[in-house]
GROMACS .gro file of C-alpha atoms in nm:
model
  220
    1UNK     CA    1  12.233   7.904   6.348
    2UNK     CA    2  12.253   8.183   6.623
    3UNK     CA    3  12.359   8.528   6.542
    4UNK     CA    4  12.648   8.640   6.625
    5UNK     CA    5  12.695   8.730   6.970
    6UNK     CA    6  13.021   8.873   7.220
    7UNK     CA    7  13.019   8.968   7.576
    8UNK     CA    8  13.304   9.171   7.773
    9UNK     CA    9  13.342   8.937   8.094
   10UNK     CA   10  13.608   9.147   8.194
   11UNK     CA   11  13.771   9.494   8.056
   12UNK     CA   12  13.971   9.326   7.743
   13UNK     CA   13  13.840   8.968   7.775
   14UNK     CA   14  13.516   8.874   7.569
   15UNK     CA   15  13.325   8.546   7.557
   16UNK     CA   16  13.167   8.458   7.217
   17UNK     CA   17  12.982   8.221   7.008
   18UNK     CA   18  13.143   8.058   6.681
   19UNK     CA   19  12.998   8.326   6.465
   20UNK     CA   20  13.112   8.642   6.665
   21UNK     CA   21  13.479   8.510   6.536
   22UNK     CA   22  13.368   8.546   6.137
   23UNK     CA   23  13.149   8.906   6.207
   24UNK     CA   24  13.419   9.189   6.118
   25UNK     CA   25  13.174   9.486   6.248
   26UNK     CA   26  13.190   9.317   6.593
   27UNK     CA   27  13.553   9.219   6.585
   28UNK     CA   28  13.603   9.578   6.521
   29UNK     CA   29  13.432   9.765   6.730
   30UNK     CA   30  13.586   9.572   7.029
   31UNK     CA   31  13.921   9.587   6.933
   32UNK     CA   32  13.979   9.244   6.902
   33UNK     CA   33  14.334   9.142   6.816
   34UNK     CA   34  14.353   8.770   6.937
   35UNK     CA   35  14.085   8.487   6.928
   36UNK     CA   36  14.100   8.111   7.116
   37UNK     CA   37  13.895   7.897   6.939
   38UNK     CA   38  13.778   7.552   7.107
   39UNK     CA   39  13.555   7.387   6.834
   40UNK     CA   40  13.565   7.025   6.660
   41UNK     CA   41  13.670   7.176   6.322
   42UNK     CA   42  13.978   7.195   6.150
   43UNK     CA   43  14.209   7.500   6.199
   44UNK     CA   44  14.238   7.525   5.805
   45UNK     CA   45  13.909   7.632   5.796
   46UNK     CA   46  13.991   7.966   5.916
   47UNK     CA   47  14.242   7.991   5.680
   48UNK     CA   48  14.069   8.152   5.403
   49UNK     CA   49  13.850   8.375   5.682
   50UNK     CA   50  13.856   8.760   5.578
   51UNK     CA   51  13.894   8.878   5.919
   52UNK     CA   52  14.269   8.720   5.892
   53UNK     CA   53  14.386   9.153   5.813
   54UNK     CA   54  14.255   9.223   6.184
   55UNK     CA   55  14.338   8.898   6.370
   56UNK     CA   56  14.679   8.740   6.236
   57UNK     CA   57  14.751   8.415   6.274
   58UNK     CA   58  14.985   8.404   6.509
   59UNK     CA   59  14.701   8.555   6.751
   60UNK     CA   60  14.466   8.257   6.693
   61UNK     CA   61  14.496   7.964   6.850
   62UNK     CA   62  14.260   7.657   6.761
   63UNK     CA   63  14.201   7.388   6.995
   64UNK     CA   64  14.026   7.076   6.832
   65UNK     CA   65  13.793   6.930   7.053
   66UNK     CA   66  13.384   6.826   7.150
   67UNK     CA   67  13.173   6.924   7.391
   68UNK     CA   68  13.166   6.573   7.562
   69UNK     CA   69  13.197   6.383   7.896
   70UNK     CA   70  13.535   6.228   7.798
   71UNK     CA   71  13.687   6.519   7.663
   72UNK     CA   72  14.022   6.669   7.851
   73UNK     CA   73  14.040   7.043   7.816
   74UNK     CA   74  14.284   7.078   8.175
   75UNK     CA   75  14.587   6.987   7.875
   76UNK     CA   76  14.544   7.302   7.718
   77UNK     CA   77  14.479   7.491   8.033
   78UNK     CA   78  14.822   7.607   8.125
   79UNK     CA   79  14.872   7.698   7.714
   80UNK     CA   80  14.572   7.926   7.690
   81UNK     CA   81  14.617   8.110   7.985
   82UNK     CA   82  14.969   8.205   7.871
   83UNK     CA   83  14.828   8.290   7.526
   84UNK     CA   84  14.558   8.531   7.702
   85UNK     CA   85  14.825   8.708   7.909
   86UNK     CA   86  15.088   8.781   7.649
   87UNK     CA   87  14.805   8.875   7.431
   88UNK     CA   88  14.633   9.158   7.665
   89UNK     CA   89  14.943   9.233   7.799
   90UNK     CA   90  14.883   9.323   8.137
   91UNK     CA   91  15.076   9.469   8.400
   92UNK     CA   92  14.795   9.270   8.588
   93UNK     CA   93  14.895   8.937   8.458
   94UNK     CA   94  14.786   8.614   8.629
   95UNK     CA   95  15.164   8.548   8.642
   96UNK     CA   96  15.450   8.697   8.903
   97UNK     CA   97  15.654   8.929   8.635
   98UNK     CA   98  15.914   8.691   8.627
   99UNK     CA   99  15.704   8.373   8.454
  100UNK     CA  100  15.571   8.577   8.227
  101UNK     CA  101  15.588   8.551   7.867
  102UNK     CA  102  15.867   8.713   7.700
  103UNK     CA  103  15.855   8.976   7.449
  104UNK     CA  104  16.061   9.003   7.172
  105UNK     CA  105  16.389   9.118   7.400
  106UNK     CA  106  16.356   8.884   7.677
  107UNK     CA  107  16.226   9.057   7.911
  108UNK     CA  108  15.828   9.022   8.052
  109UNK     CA  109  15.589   9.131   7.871
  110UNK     CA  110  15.414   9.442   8.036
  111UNK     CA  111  15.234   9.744   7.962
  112UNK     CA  112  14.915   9.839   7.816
  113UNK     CA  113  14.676   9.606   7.611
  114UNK     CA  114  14.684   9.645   7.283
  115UNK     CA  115  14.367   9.461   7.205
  116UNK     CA  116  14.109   9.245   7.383
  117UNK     CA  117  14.068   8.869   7.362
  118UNK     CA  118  13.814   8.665   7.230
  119UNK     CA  119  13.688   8.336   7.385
  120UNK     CA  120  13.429   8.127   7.193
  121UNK     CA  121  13.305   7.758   7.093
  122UNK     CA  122  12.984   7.700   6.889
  123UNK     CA  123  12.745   7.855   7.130
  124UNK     CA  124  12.979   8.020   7.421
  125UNK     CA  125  12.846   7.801   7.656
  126UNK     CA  126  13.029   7.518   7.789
  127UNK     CA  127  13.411   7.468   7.610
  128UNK     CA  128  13.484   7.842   7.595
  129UNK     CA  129  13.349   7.924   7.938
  130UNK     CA  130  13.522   7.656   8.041
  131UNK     CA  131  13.856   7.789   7.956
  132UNK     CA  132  13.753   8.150   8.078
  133UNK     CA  133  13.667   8.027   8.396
  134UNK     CA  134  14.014   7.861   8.404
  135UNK     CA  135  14.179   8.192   8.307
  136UNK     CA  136  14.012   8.408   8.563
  137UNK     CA  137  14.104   8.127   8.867
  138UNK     CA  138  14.409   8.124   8.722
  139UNK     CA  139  14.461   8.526   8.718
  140UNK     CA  140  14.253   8.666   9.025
  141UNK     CA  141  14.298   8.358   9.236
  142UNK     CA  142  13.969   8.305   9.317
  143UNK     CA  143  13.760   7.961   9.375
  144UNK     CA  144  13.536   7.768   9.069
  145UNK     CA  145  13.218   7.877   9.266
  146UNK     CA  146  13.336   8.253   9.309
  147UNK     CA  147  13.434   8.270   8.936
  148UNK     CA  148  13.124   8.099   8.803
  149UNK     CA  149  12.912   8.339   8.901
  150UNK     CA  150  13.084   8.660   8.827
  151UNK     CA  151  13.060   8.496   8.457
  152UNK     CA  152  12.703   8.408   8.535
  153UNK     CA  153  12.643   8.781   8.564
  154UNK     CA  154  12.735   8.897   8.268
  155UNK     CA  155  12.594   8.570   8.044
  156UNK     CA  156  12.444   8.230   8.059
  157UNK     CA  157  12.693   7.988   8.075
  158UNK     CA  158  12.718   7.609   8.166
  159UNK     CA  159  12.995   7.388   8.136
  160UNK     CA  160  12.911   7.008   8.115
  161UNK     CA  161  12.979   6.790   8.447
  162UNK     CA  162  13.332   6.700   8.274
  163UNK     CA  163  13.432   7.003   8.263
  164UNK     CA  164  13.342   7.108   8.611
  165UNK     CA  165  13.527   6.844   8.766
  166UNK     CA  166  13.833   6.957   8.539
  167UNK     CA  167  13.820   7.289   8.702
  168UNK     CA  168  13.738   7.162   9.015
  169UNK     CA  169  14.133   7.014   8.966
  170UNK     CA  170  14.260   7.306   8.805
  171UNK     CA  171  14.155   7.516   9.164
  172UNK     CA  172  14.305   7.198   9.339
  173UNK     CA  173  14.651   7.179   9.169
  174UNK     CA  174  14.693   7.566   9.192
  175UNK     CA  175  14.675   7.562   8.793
  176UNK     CA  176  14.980   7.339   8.771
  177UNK     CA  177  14.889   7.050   8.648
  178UNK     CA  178  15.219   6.865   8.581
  179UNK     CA  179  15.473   6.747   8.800
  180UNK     CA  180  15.760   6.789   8.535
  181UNK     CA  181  15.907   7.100   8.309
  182UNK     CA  182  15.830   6.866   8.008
  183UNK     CA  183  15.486   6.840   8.122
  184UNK     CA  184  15.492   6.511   8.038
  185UNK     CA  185  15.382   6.340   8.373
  186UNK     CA  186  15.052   6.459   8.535
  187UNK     CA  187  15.039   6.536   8.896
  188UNK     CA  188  14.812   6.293   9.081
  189UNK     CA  189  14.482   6.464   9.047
  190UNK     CA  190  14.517   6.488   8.705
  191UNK     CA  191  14.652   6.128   8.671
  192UNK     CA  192  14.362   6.039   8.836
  193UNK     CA  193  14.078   6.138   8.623
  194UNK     CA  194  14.334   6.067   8.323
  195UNK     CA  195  14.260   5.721   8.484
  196UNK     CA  196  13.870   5.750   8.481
  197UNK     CA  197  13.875   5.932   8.166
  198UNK     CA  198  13.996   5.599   7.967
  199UNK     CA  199  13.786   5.330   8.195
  200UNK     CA  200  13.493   5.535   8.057
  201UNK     CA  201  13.647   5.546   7.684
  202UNK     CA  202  13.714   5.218   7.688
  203UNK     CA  203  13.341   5.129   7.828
  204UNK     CA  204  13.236   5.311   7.516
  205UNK     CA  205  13.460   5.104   7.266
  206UNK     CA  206  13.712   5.427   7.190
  207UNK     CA  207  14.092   5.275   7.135
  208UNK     CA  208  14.222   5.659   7.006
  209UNK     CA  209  14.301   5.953   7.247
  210UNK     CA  210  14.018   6.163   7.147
  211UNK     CA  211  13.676   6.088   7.117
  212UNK     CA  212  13.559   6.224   6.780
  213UNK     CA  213  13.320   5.976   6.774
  214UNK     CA  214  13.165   6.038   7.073
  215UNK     CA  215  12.810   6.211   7.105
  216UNK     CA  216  12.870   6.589   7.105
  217UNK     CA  217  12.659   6.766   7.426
  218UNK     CA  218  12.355   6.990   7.248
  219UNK     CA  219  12.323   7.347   7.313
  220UNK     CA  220  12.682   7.457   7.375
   0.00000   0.00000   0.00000
């Protein structure tokens, strides 16, 4: 297993691996107070975790799912990216002041950060640069291409082709990917590789939503 490893993409926002969310000295030393975790384990697993005094639970959100070409991360797109702001709290929020998230009065959340923000799968590779590629579109407007490579520069990172094309949507559909406040009825872009997504699950033999079964990409 790699050592642990975490890079600041941005001042508050670090991409990890799996272990740089267990390795207290690191978590430490960069202040981190909130952790997205995008992994095929169970949630419960962190449960027990030690670093649970520095990074509470309601900071840590766990998103079940593979590194595969049938898996839909543009779901939990909108979610994270809310999480992320209301967690660095930013008066330079991807949001105008009046979407975003509410602190405990009502009112938007602004202000200083209080902590940074840790992004990381198994290797920091594909899922969680995924969904930091996402956030930064998302926040400084800017295209897939553009924000690929500013990650690029500070480390290696490759989503799979599934993943590209889901950002490729995200950048399309402005980062709204639902066409009703229930978000219960994707916009056509999304509908369509919905669409493709289960053709190509059901050319594999998969009845269920997610494919658990499915062979997991190496080396992310």
């Amino acid at each position: 297993m790699d050592p642990p490893w975490m890079v600041e993409i941005e001042p508050g926002l670090f991409l990890g691996n799996m272990r740089s969310s267990w390795d207290l000295p690191a978590i430490q030393a960069n202040n981190i107070k909130a952790i997205v975790s995008l992994l095929h384990m169970s949630a419960a697993q962190w449960a027990r975790v030690w670093f649970r005094g520095l990074v509470t639970r309601e900071n840590h959100i766990m998103i079940r799912c593979v590194d595969t070409l049938t898996q839909d991360l543009l779901q939990y797109m909108g979610h994270i990216c809310d999480f992320i702001d209301g967690r660095l709290l930013s008066t330079e929020s991807s949001q105008p002041l009046e979407q975003r998230p509410e602190g405990p009065a009502g009112d938007p959340v602004t202000g200083k950060s209080q902590g940074s923000v840790l992004i990381h799968c198994e290797m920091g590779i594909s899922r969680s640069a995924t969904v930091l590629i996402a956030y930064l579109m998302r926040k400084h407007r800017t295209t897939l291409q553009e924000t690929l490579e500013l990650v690029k520069q500070k480390r290696k990172v490759k989503p799979n082709p599934n993943f590209m094309d889901q950002l490729k949507i995200w950048g399309q559909l402005e980062y709204k990917i639902w066409d009703d406040t229930r978000k219960r009825i994707p916009k056509l872009l999304y509908q369509e590789y919905l669409d493709k997504r289960a053709e190509t699950l059901k050319s594999l033999g998969k009845t269920g939503d997610e494919p658990w079964e499915d062979v997991i990409l190496s080396g992310r």
